[in-house]
mmCIF file of C-alpha atoms in Angstrom:
data_model
loop_
_atom_site.group_PDB
_atom_site.id
_atom_site.type_symbol
_atom_site.label_atom_id
_atom_site.label_comp_id
_atom_site.label_asym_id
_atom_site.label_seq_id
_atom_site.Cartn_x
_atom_site.Cartn_y
_atom_site.Cartn_z
ATOM 1 C CA UNK A 1 -17.268 19.862 131.408
ATOM 2 C CA UNK A 2 -17.673 22.031 128.452
ATOM 3 C CA UNK A 3 -15.606 20.201 126.753
ATOM 4 C CA UNK A 4 -17.018 16.718 127.681
ATOM 5 C CA UNK A 5 -19.847 17.702 126.108
ATOM 6 C CA UNK A 6 -18.625 19.019 123.010
ATOM 7 C CA UNK A 7 -18.476 15.424 120.459
ATOM 8 C CA UNK A 8 -22.044 15.235 122.077
ATOM 9 C CA UNK A 9 -22.994 18.867 120.547
ATOM 10 C CA UNK A 10 -21.031 18.069 117.516
ATOM 11 C CA UNK A 11 -22.837 14.917 117.424
ATOM 12 C CA UNK A 12 -26.077 17.183 117.837
ATOM 13 C CA UNK A 13 -25.638 19.451 115.604
ATOM 14 C CA UNK A 14 -25.092 17.311 112.770
ATOM 15 C CA UNK A 15 -27.902 14.764 113.270
ATOM 16 C CA UNK A 16 -30.684 18.313 112.605
ATOM 17 C CA UNK A 17 -28.698 19.189 109.821
ATOM 18 C CA UNK A 18 -28.929 15.556 108.590
ATOM 19 C CA UNK A 19 -32.815 15.528 109.121
ATOM 20 C CA UNK A 20 -33.553 18.664 107.517
ATOM 21 C CA UNK A 21 -35.831 19.193 105.229
ATOM 22 C CA UNK A 22 -35.940 16.968 102.010
ATOM 23 C CA UNK A 23 -32.411 14.992 103.180
ATOM 24 C CA UNK A 24 -34.389 14.306 106.323
ATOM 25 C CA UNK A 25 -37.219 12.508 104.634
ATOM 26 C CA UNK A 26 -34.362 10.862 103.166
ATOM 27 C CA UNK A 27 -33.002 9.581 106.005
ATOM 28 C CA UNK A 28 -36.662 9.285 107.636
ATOM 29 C CA UNK A 29 -37.747 6.611 104.230
ATOM 30 C CA UNK A 30 -34.289 4.324 104.759
ATOM 31 C CA UNK A 31 -35.201 3.899 107.917
ATOM 32 C CA UNK A 32 -39.162 3.124 107.708
ATOM 33 C CA UNK A 33 -37.918 0.449 104.996
ATOM 34 C CA UNK A 34 -35.362 -0.901 107.043
ATOM 35 C CA UNK A 35 -37.991 -1.726 110.274
ATOM 36 C CA UNK A 36 -40.109 -3.045 107.198
ATOM 37 C CA UNK A 37 -38.250 -5.317 106.309
ATOM 38 C CA UNK A 38 -37.824 -6.300 110.647
ATOM 39 C CA UNK A 39 -41.467 -6.135 110.896
ATOM 40 C CA UNK A 40 -42.289 -8.493 108.093
ATOM 41 C CA UNK A 41 -38.838 -10.857 109.355
ATOM 42 C CA UNK A 42 -40.035 -11.392 112.942
ATOM 43 C CA UNK A 43 -42.663 -13.031 115.425
ATOM 44 C CA UNK A 44 -44.802 -9.155 114.506
ATOM 45 C CA UNK A 45 -44.758 -10.764 110.543
ATOM 46 C CA UNK A 46 -48.633 -12.078 111.346
ATOM 47 C CA UNK A 47 -49.830 -8.602 112.821
ATOM 48 C CA UNK A 48 -47.943 -6.442 110.480
ATOM 49 C CA UNK A 49 -49.580 -7.853 107.284
ATOM 50 C CA UNK A 50 -53.230 -8.569 108.602
ATOM 51 C CA UNK A 51 -52.792 -4.832 109.672
ATOM 52 C CA UNK A 52 -52.707 -3.435 106.246
ATOM 53 C CA UNK A 53 -54.486 -6.296 104.184
ATOM 54 C CA UNK A 54 -57.062 -7.458 106.905
ATOM 55 C CA UNK A 55 -60.683 -6.077 105.690
ATOM 56 C CA UNK A 56 -61.506 -3.328 107.752
ATOM 57 C CA UNK A 57 -64.875 -3.154 109.644
ATOM 58 C CA UNK A 58 -66.294 -0.812 107.849
ATOM 59 C CA UNK A 59 -65.162 1.877 104.777
ATOM 60 C CA UNK A 60 -66.517 4.778 103.328
ATOM 61 C CA UNK A 61 -65.488 3.751 99.858
ATOM 62 C CA UNK A 62 -66.622 0.363 99.323
ATOM 63 C CA UNK A 63 -63.814 -0.730 96.968
ATOM 64 C CA UNK A 64 -61.149 0.553 99.544
ATOM 65 C CA UNK A 65 -61.640 -2.717 101.687
ATOM 66 C CA UNK A 66 -58.424 -2.055 103.862
ATOM 67 C CA UNK A 67 -55.783 0.062 105.103
ATOM 68 C CA UNK A 68 -53.462 -1.420 102.188
ATOM 69 C CA UNK A 69 -55.946 0.263 99.525
ATOM 70 C CA UNK A 70 -56.338 3.348 101.699
ATOM 71 C CA UNK A 71 -53.256 4.396 101.776
ATOM 72 C CA UNK A 72 -52.193 3.118 98.053
ATOM 73 C CA UNK A 73 -55.017 4.272 96.647
ATOM 74 C CA UNK A 74 -56.276 7.207 98.729
ATOM 75 C CA UNK A 75 -53.138 8.919 100.891
ATOM 76 C CA UNK A 76 -50.851 7.946 97.942
ATOM 77 C CA UNK A 77 -53.527 10.541 95.281
ATOM 78 C CA UNK A 78 -52.441 13.340 97.967
ATOM 79 C CA UNK A 79 -48.815 12.152 97.791
ATOM 80 C CA UNK A 80 -48.854 13.036 93.297
ATOM 81 C CA UNK A 81 -51.335 16.188 93.856
ATOM 82 C CA UNK A 82 -47.994 17.258 95.755
ATOM 83 C CA UNK A 83 -46.467 16.146 92.758
ATOM 84 C CA UNK A 84 -48.370 17.953 90.749
ATOM 85 C CA UNK A 85 -48.151 21.307 92.389
ATOM 86 C CA UNK A 86 -44.448 21.212 92.374
ATOM 87 C CA UNK A 87 -44.579 19.503 88.307
ATOM 88 C CA UNK A 88 -46.340 23.054 87.743
ATOM 89 C CA UNK A 89 -44.415 25.637 89.622
ATOM 90 C CA UNK A 90 -41.228 24.519 88.328
ATOM 91 C CA UNK A 91 -42.112 23.867 84.691
ATOM 92 C CA UNK A 92 -43.708 27.405 85.309
ATOM 93 C CA UNK A 93 -41.067 29.610 86.972
ATOM 94 C CA UNK A 94 -38.750 27.237 87.766
ATOM 95 C CA UNK A 95 -35.853 25.388 86.791
ATOM 96 C CA UNK A 96 -37.545 23.407 83.966
ATOM 97 C CA UNK A 97 -39.086 26.955 83.043
ATOM 98 C CA UNK A 98 -37.360 28.081 79.857
ATOM 99 C CA UNK A 99 -35.789 25.707 76.861
ATOM 100 C CA UNK A 100 -32.251 25.484 77.874
ATOM 101 C CA UNK A 101 -32.908 24.358 81.563
ATOM 102 C CA UNK A 102 -35.362 21.561 80.175
ATOM 103 C CA UNK A 103 -32.956 20.566 77.657
ATOM 104 C CA UNK A 104 -30.732 18.219 79.554
ATOM 105 C CA UNK A 105 -32.839 17.056 82.743
ATOM 106 C CA UNK A 106 -35.686 16.084 80.375
ATOM 107 C CA UNK A 107 -32.912 14.014 78.096
ATOM 108 C CA UNK A 108 -31.711 12.507 80.985
ATOM 109 C CA UNK A 109 -34.906 12.026 82.939
ATOM 110 C CA UNK A 110 -36.036 9.839 79.148
ATOM 111 C CA UNK A 111 -32.907 7.902 79.160
ATOM 112 C CA UNK A 112 -33.158 6.908 83.018
ATOM 113 C CA UNK A 113 -36.513 5.414 81.953
ATOM 114 C CA UNK A 114 -35.947 3.686 78.481
ATOM 115 C CA UNK A 115 -32.561 2.061 80.040
ATOM 116 C CA UNK A 116 -34.313 0.484 83.143
ATOM 117 C CA UNK A 117 -37.345 -0.518 80.962
ATOM 118 C CA UNK A 118 -35.339 -2.475 78.147
ATOM 119 C CA UNK A 119 -32.384 -3.943 80.516
ATOM 120 C CA UNK A 120 -36.041 -5.302 82.444
ATOM 121 C CA UNK A 121 -37.112 -6.662 79.049
ATOM 122 C CA UNK A 122 -33.837 -8.190 77.792
ATOM 123 C CA UNK A 123 -33.369 -10.472 81.281
ATOM 124 C CA UNK A 124 -37.247 -11.628 81.456
ATOM 125 C CA UNK A 125 -37.542 -12.051 77.777
ATOM 126 C CA UNK A 126 -39.624 -15.436 76.765
ATOM 127 C CA UNK A 127 -42.244 -14.961 79.552
ATOM 128 C CA UNK A 128 -45.395 -12.854 78.520
ATOM 129 C CA UNK A 129 -45.810 -13.427 82.449
ATOM 130 C CA UNK A 130 -43.909 -10.542 83.421
ATOM 131 C CA UNK A 131 -43.796 -8.218 80.431
ATOM 132 C CA UNK A 132 -46.367 -5.779 83.512
ATOM 133 C CA UNK A 133 -43.582 -5.624 85.285
ATOM 134 C CA UNK A 134 -41.488 -3.182 82.683
ATOM 135 C CA UNK A 135 -41.577 0.482 83.759
ATOM 136 C CA UNK A 136 -40.817 -0.786 87.411
ATOM 137 C CA UNK A 137 -37.315 -0.413 87.237
ATOM 138 C CA UNK A 138 -37.822 3.177 85.467
ATOM 139 C CA UNK A 139 -38.615 5.034 87.788
ATOM 140 C CA UNK A 140 -36.299 7.255 91.422
ATOM 141 C CA UNK A 141 -37.341 8.104 94.306
ATOM 142 C CA UNK A 142 -36.128 11.916 94.685
ATOM 143 C CA UNK A 143 -36.578 11.680 98.861
ATOM 144 C CA UNK A 144 -34.161 8.490 99.843
ATOM 145 C CA UNK A 145 -31.150 9.927 96.859
ATOM 146 C CA UNK A 146 -31.596 13.221 98.992
ATOM 147 C CA UNK A 147 -30.928 11.460 102.269
ATOM 148 C CA UNK A 148 -27.828 9.814 100.466
ATOM 149 C CA UNK A 149 -26.400 12.909 99.658
ATOM 150 C CA UNK A 150 -27.088 14.522 103.159
ATOM 151 C CA UNK A 151 -24.627 11.756 104.150
ATOM 152 C CA UNK A 152 -22.200 13.485 101.894
ATOM 153 C CA UNK A 153 -22.219 17.069 102.437
ATOM 154 C CA UNK A 154 -19.939 20.034 101.034
ATOM 155 C CA UNK A 155 -18.655 16.840 99.129
ATOM 156 C CA UNK A 156 -21.584 17.712 96.109
ATOM 157 C CA UNK A 157 -21.716 20.657 94.748
ATOM 158 C CA UNK A 158 -24.813 22.563 94.598
ATOM 159 C CA UNK A 159 -25.556 22.152 90.832
ATOM 160 C CA UNK A 160 -25.670 18.755 90.872
ATOM 161 C CA UNK A 161 -28.267 18.702 93.602
ATOM 162 C CA UNK A 162 -30.245 20.497 91.668
ATOM 163 C CA UNK A 163 -30.000 18.810 88.840
ATOM 164 C CA UNK A 164 -31.354 15.194 90.648
ATOM 165 C CA UNK A 165 -34.002 17.484 91.482
ATOM 166 C CA UNK A 166 -34.871 17.921 87.964
ATOM 167 C CA UNK A 167 -34.375 15.219 86.389
ATOM 168 C CA UNK A 168 -36.866 13.608 89.500
ATOM 169 C CA UNK A 169 -39.608 16.296 88.563
ATOM 170 C CA UNK A 170 -39.074 14.850 84.690
ATOM 171 C CA UNK A 171 -38.948 11.248 85.830
ATOM 172 C CA UNK A 172 -41.939 11.591 88.214
ATOM 173 C CA UNK A 173 -44.093 13.477 85.460
ATOM 174 C CA UNK A 174 -43.217 10.363 83.064
ATOM 175 C CA UNK A 175 -44.546 7.652 85.923
ATOM 176 C CA UNK A 176 -47.920 8.947 86.210
ATOM 177 C CA UNK A 177 -47.684 9.250 82.304
ATOM 178 C CA UNK A 178 -47.085 5.491 82.764
ATOM 179 C CA UNK A 179 -49.387 4.810 85.059
ATOM 180 C CA UNK A 180 -51.852 6.588 83.510
ATOM 181 C CA UNK A 181 -51.705 4.632 79.840
ATOM 182 C CA UNK A 182 -49.834 1.315 80.858
ATOM 183 C CA UNK A 183 -52.031 0.381 84.096
ATOM 184 C CA UNK A 184 -55.248 1.164 83.017
ATOM 185 C CA UNK A 185 -57.807 -1.844 83.116
ATOM 186 C CA UNK A 186 -61.291 -2.034 83.078
ATOM 187 C CA UNK A 187 -62.683 1.641 82.116
ATOM 188 C CA UNK A 188 -65.798 2.829 83.184
ATOM 189 C CA UNK A 189 -67.380 5.187 80.714
ATOM 190 C CA UNK A 190 -70.100 7.052 82.786
ATOM 191 C CA UNK A 191 -67.655 7.721 85.559
ATOM 192 C CA UNK A 192 -64.817 8.794 83.735
ATOM 193 C CA UNK A 193 -67.941 11.280 81.994
ATOM 194 C CA UNK A 194 -67.898 12.449 85.779
ATOM 195 C CA UNK A 195 -64.587 12.388 86.074
ATOM 196 C CA UNK A 196 -63.924 14.846 83.124
ATOM 197 C CA UNK A 197 -66.590 16.823 84.232
ATOM 198 C CA UNK A 198 -65.328 17.638 87.451
ATOM 199 C CA UNK A 199 -61.728 18.538 85.782
ATOM 200 C CA UNK A 200 -63.560 21.224 83.693
ATOM 201 C CA UNK A 201 -65.196 22.992 86.224
ATOM 202 C CA UNK A 202 -61.129 22.853 87.761
ATOM 203 C CA UNK A 203 -59.615 24.031 84.791
ATOM 204 C CA UNK A 204 -62.848 26.917 85.012
ATOM 205 C CA UNK A 205 -62.142 27.811 88.071
ATOM 206 C CA UNK A 206 -58.350 28.293 86.937
ATOM 207 C CA UNK A 207 -59.568 30.451 84.901
ATOM 208 C CA UNK A 208 -62.331 32.317 86.633
ATOM 209 C CA UNK A 209 -58.894 33.367 88.941
ATOM 210 C CA UNK A 210 -61.013 31.533 91.826
ATOM 211 C CA UNK A 211 -58.532 31.915 94.366
ATOM 212 C CA UNK A 212 -59.560 29.893 97.353
ATOM 213 C CA UNK A 213 -57.471 26.406 98.393
ATOM 214 C CA UNK A 214 -60.523 24.421 99.954
ATOM 215 C CA UNK A 215 -61.870 24.791 96.308
ATOM 216 C CA UNK A 216 -60.090 23.404 94.836
ATOM 217 C CA UNK A 217 -59.149 20.901 97.664
ATOM 218 C CA UNK A 218 -63.191 19.365 97.727
ATOM 219 C CA UNK A 219 -63.187 19.503 93.969
ATOM 220 C CA UNK A 220 -59.878 17.365 93.312
ATOM 221 C CA UNK A 221 -61.708 15.001 96.095
ATOM 222 C CA UNK A 222 -64.522 14.368 93.541
ATOM 223 C CA UNK A 223 -62.422 14.098 90.717
ATOM 224 C CA UNK A 224 -60.138 11.638 92.786
ATOM 225 C CA UNK A 225 -63.648 9.804 94.173
ATOM 226 C CA UNK A 226 -65.051 10.432 90.433
ATOM 227 C CA UNK A 227 -61.572 8.425 88.958
ATOM 228 C CA UNK A 228 -61.801 5.744 91.514
ATOM 229 C CA UNK A 229 -64.478 4.209 90.134
ATOM 230 C CA UNK A 230 -63.593 4.613 86.241
ATOM 231 C CA UNK A 231 -61.137 2.161 86.329
ATOM 232 C CA UNK A 232 -58.230 4.934 85.719
ATOM 233 C CA UNK A 233 -55.825 4.654 88.840
ATOM 234 C CA UNK A 234 -56.624 7.436 91.166
ATOM 235 C CA UNK A 235 -53.082 8.803 91.919
ATOM 236 C CA UNK A 236 -53.425 10.382 87.980
ATOM 237 C CA UNK A 237 -56.871 12.373 90.302
ATOM 238 C CA UNK A 238 -53.762 14.239 92.220
ATOM 239 C CA UNK A 239 -51.814 15.217 89.211
ATOM 240 C CA UNK A 240 -54.959 16.458 87.054
ATOM 241 C CA UNK A 241 -56.386 18.458 90.058
ATOM 242 C CA UNK A 242 -53.114 20.102 90.750
ATOM 243 C CA UNK A 243 -52.232 21.161 87.612
ATOM 244 C CA UNK A 244 -55.798 23.373 88.072
ATOM 245 C CA UNK A 245 -54.101 24.755 91.162
ATOM 246 C CA UNK A 246 -53.651 28.746 90.288
ATOM 247 C CA UNK A 247 -49.897 29.737 90.589
ATOM 248 C CA UNK A 248 -50.148 33.651 89.576
ATOM 249 C CA UNK A 249 -49.180 35.789 92.738
ATOM 250 C CA UNK A 250 -51.879 38.396 93.964
ATOM 251 C CA UNK A 251 -50.870 42.031 95.597
ATOM 252 C CA UNK A 252 -49.644 40.470 98.472
ATOM 253 C CA UNK A 253 -48.026 37.822 96.953
ATOM 254 C CA UNK A 254 -49.914 35.065 98.211
ATOM 255 C CA UNK A 255 -50.655 32.072 95.494
ATOM 256 C CA UNK A 256 -52.512 28.958 95.899
ATOM 257 C CA UNK A 257 -50.563 26.565 95.088
ATOM 258 C CA UNK A 258 -47.310 27.658 96.715
ATOM 259 C CA UNK A 259 -49.586 27.849 99.978
ATOM 260 C CA UNK A 260 -51.022 24.388 99.174
ATOM 261 C CA UNK A 261 -47.724 23.130 98.563
ATOM 262 C CA UNK A 262 -46.640 24.561 101.712
ATOM 263 C CA UNK A 263 -48.871 23.614 103.744
ATOM 264 C CA UNK A 264 -49.102 19.725 102.561
ATOM 265 C CA UNK A 265 -44.946 19.396 101.405
ATOM 266 C CA UNK A 266 -44.722 18.073 104.548
ATOM 267 C CA UNK A 267 -47.373 15.892 105.427
ATOM 268 C CA UNK A 268 -46.267 13.795 102.086
ATOM 269 C CA UNK A 269 -42.565 13.862 103.171
ATOM 270 C CA UNK A 270 -43.070 13.221 106.784
ATOM 271 C CA UNK A 271 -46.169 11.273 106.786
ATOM 272 C CA UNK A 272 -47.505 9.519 103.318
ATOM 273 C CA UNK A 273 -44.377 8.265 101.859
ATOM 274 C CA UNK A 274 -42.975 6.516 104.958
ATOM 275 C CA UNK A 275 -46.513 4.993 105.817
ATOM 276 C CA UNK A 276 -46.719 3.650 102.270
ATOM 277 C CA UNK A 277 -42.697 2.881 102.516
ATOM 278 C CA UNK A 278 -43.532 1.212 105.467
ATOM 279 C CA UNK A 279 -46.892 -0.831 104.737
ATOM 280 C CA UNK A 280 -44.950 -1.775 101.106
ATOM 281 C CA UNK A 281 -41.547 -2.672 101.832
ATOM 282 C CA UNK A 282 -41.672 -5.535 104.096
ATOM 283 C CA UNK A 283 -41.017 -8.959 102.459
ATOM 284 C CA UNK A 284 -40.627 -11.867 104.028
ATOM 285 C CA UNK A 285 -37.706 -13.831 103.355
ATOM 286 C CA UNK A 286 -37.572 -17.036 104.470
ATOM 287 C CA UNK A 287 -37.753 -19.553 101.902
ATOM 288 C CA UNK A 288 -35.664 -17.147 99.624
ATOM 289 C CA UNK A 289 -32.474 -18.380 98.763
ATOM 290 C CA UNK A 290 -29.864 -17.278 95.695
ATOM 291 C CA UNK A 291 -31.918 -18.992 93.444
ATOM 292 C CA UNK A 292 -34.718 -16.560 94.477
ATOM 293 C CA UNK A 293 -32.476 -13.727 94.134
ATOM 294 C CA UNK A 294 -31.671 -14.479 90.891
ATOM 295 C CA UNK A 295 -35.132 -15.376 88.898
ATOM 296 C CA UNK A 296 -36.068 -13.328 86.165
ATOM 297 C CA UNK A 297 -37.917 -10.918 87.856
ATOM 298 C CA UNK A 298 -36.765 -9.783 90.861
ATOM 299 C CA UNK A 299 -32.965 -9.959 88.852
ATOM 300 C CA UNK A 300 -34.592 -7.915 86.058
ATOM 301 C CA UNK A 301 -35.712 -5.480 88.625
ATOM 302 C CA UNK A 302 -32.316 -5.283 90.245
ATOM 303 C CA UNK A 303 -30.471 -4.969 86.939
ATOM 304 C CA UNK A 304 -32.304 -2.272 85.525
ATOM 305 C CA UNK A 305 -31.967 -0.002 88.459
ATOM 306 C CA UNK A 306 -28.123 -0.711 89.246
ATOM 307 C CA UNK A 307 -27.596 -0.688 85.000
ATOM 308 C CA UNK A 308 -30.256 0.669 83.079
ATOM 309 C CA UNK A 309 -30.706 3.839 85.244
ATOM 310 C CA UNK A 310 -26.801 4.604 85.532
ATOM 311 C CA UNK A 311 -26.684 3.851 81.882
ATOM 312 C CA UNK A 312 -29.081 5.748 80.701
ATOM 313 C CA UNK A 313 -28.344 9.313 82.517
ATOM 314 C CA UNK A 314 -24.882 8.634 81.940
ATOM 315 C CA UNK A 315 -24.907 7.941 78.767
ATOM 316 C CA UNK A 316 -27.475 11.054 77.963
ATOM 317 C CA UNK A 317 -25.518 13.785 80.035
ATOM 318 C CA UNK A 318 -21.959 12.680 77.970
ATOM 319 C CA UNK A 319 -23.678 12.365 74.872
ATOM 320 C CA UNK A 320 -25.301 16.196 75.352
ATOM 321 C CA UNK A 321 -21.699 17.114 76.472
ATOM 322 C CA UNK A 322 -19.734 15.783 74.090
ATOM 323 C CA UNK A 323 -22.083 16.625 70.569
ATOM 324 C CA UNK A 324 -22.314 20.396 72.692
ATOM 325 C CA UNK A 325 -26.031 20.179 72.954
ATOM 326 C CA UNK A 326 -25.901 21.119 76.347
ATOM 327 C CA UNK A 327 -22.984 21.365 79.271
ATOM 328 C CA UNK A 328 -23.400 19.040 81.985
ATOM 329 C CA UNK A 329 -23.406 20.302 85.823
ATOM 330 C CA UNK A 330 -21.474 23.307 86.596
ATOM 331 C CA UNK A 331 -18.928 22.250 89.344
ATOM 332 C CA UNK A 332 -19.091 18.761 88.542
ATOM 333 C CA UNK A 333 -16.348 16.197 87.495
ATOM 334 C CA UNK A 334 -17.461 13.157 85.744
ATOM 335 C CA UNK A 335 -17.323 10.660 88.420
ATOM 336 C CA UNK A 336 -19.835 13.164 90.614
ATOM 337 C CA UNK A 337 -21.623 12.139 87.045
ATOM 338 C CA UNK A 338 -21.781 8.971 87.300
ATOM 339 C CA UNK A 339 -22.206 9.163 91.041
ATOM 340 C CA UNK A 340 -25.725 11.204 90.704
ATOM 341 C CA UNK A 341 -26.605 8.348 87.732
ATOM 342 C CA UNK A 342 -25.424 5.475 90.750
ATOM 343 C CA UNK A 343 -27.937 6.971 93.038
ATOM 344 C CA UNK A 344 -31.170 7.651 90.137
ATOM 345 C CA UNK A 345 -31.428 3.991 90.537
ATOM 346 C CA UNK A 346 -32.958 3.963 93.902
ATOM 347 C CA UNK A 347 -35.906 3.278 92.893
ATOM 348 C CA UNK A 348 -38.113 2.858 96.436
ATOM 349 C CA UNK A 349 -41.354 4.447 96.405
ATOM 350 C CA UNK A 350 -42.811 4.887 92.767
ATOM 351 C CA UNK A 351 -41.375 1.487 91.920
ATOM 352 C CA UNK A 352 -42.943 -0.468 94.288
ATOM 353 C CA UNK A 353 -46.273 1.351 93.939
ATOM 354 C CA UNK A 354 -46.192 0.345 89.958
ATOM 355 C CA UNK A 355 -44.775 -3.027 90.832
ATOM 356 C CA UNK A 356 -48.270 -3.592 92.830
ATOM 357 C CA UNK A 357 -50.179 -1.924 89.642
ATOM 358 C CA UNK A 358 -48.474 -4.323 87.418
ATOM 359 C CA UNK A 359 -48.949 -8.189 88.833
ATOM 360 C CA UNK A 360 -53.273 -7.239 90.318
ATOM 361 C CA UNK A 361 -53.787 -10.486 90.794
ATOM 362 C CA UNK A 362 -50.921 -12.264 91.159
ATOM 363 C CA UNK A 363 -49.419 -11.590 94.680
ATOM 364 C CA UNK A 364 -46.497 -13.936 94.386
ATOM 365 C CA UNK A 365 -44.950 -11.254 91.727
ATOM 366 C CA UNK A 366 -45.632 -8.727 93.350
ATOM 367 C CA UNK A 367 -43.357 -10.098 96.493
ATOM 368 C CA UNK A 368 -40.800 -10.963 94.234
ATOM 369 C CA UNK A 369 -40.510 -7.615 92.104
ATOM 370 C CA UNK A 370 -40.429 -5.879 95.707
ATOM 371 C CA UNK A 371 -36.889 -8.099 96.343
ATOM 372 C CA UNK A 372 -35.927 -7.126 92.949
ATOM 373 C CA UNK A 373 -36.994 -2.971 93.843
ATOM 374 C CA UNK A 374 -35.017 -3.439 97.365
ATOM 375 C CA UNK A 375 -32.035 -5.011 96.644
ATOM 376 C CA UNK A 376 -31.456 -2.586 93.435
ATOM 377 C CA UNK A 377 -32.115 0.156 95.284
ATOM 378 C CA UNK A 378 -30.170 -0.474 98.568
ATOM 379 C CA UNK A 379 -27.364 -1.561 95.426
ATOM 380 C CA UNK A 380 -27.667 1.523 94.223
ATOM 381 C CA UNK A 381 -27.230 3.727 97.108
ATOM 382 C CA UNK A 382 -24.025 1.936 98.553
ATOM 383 C CA UNK A 383 -22.558 2.097 94.785
ATOM 384 C CA UNK A 384 -23.287 6.012 94.578
ATOM 385 C CA UNK A 385 -22.312 6.813 97.900
ATOM 386 C CA UNK A 386 -19.010 5.106 97.704
ATOM 387 C CA UNK A 387 -18.301 6.854 94.292
ATOM 388 C CA UNK A 388 -19.835 10.121 94.733
ATOM 389 C CA UNK A 389 -17.377 9.869 98.431
ATOM 390 C CA UNK A 390 -14.152 8.987 96.797
ATOM 391 C CA UNK A 391 -14.630 11.933 93.900
ATOM 392 C CA UNK A 392 -12.166 14.554 93.971
ATOM 393 C CA UNK A 393 -14.724 18.781 94.876
#
């Protein structure tokens, strides 16, 4: 009986390892993306779209009158708050805390954002209506990429996984800057002034040594509301509020930032991001033939993710190593670096999010952008997996 159950025990152990921590969040996101596609291309399609896009009978915030808006403008602000906490921790006391550690991830992330944007603009040249989508392929979905790495187990050296994490942190910071600068329309000066005042109070609390998490949470909610009303995308408020939360440890080894990150990271990874993915990844494929797949917008997004990301990141690491400016990750072969660069082409969460911002008044273009994001992300995931699996250790 014990021998008969041994394969089942090994399978259970393997599944438990796969779904543990950040890797588990990535695998959950993969499952959610598949579920969204199934729902959008089945008899459930009408109910699926109605659930997220039909007007709510009542909403405490008039601007957020659908479940889709609550997810994208409210819950995603909390996601960006967690991202901001992680960025601050890494910059002050982590893998980005010294110039030597920052050098290669910053270079790779920067090149990995510029190259996909250039590929997109090259494919869509001549069509001004598509130009706002230039930033869609510039982002990397760290949860999705970690999910693929989890499938490879010990084949990937720890240094490469750490490099992926640090590149993704810099990438997230760049995406936030892009959202704030490139996708802000119709500024309301009074609400922007109110947001600046709340942000100043948050900064004063930090300087005064206020350590109550609730104080930062309540002020952060006020900042979110003011930014939402100002015309700047509300998710920017999440990062700004996070940067005001103190990291310093007290005599008991307690830190408001670490405490809030520990409490909110699982909520973000296992609820907010999967819910966002399910609400935004559903693309109806009916009537989309080969011509639809190779039209300028989805093709530009897909090629930006698949070709631009790997060219930018791999090229940056190779150039840095060749010039002696920085060394490639310890113990990693060039094939493994290439495989990791391919995995960075998984754009999913942030790319879908930027696609919504790029074409707010053109739902048909949003759907085309989604198609490009899904195609490019799947191709990048498969190619990265194959390259890394075949690499020698």
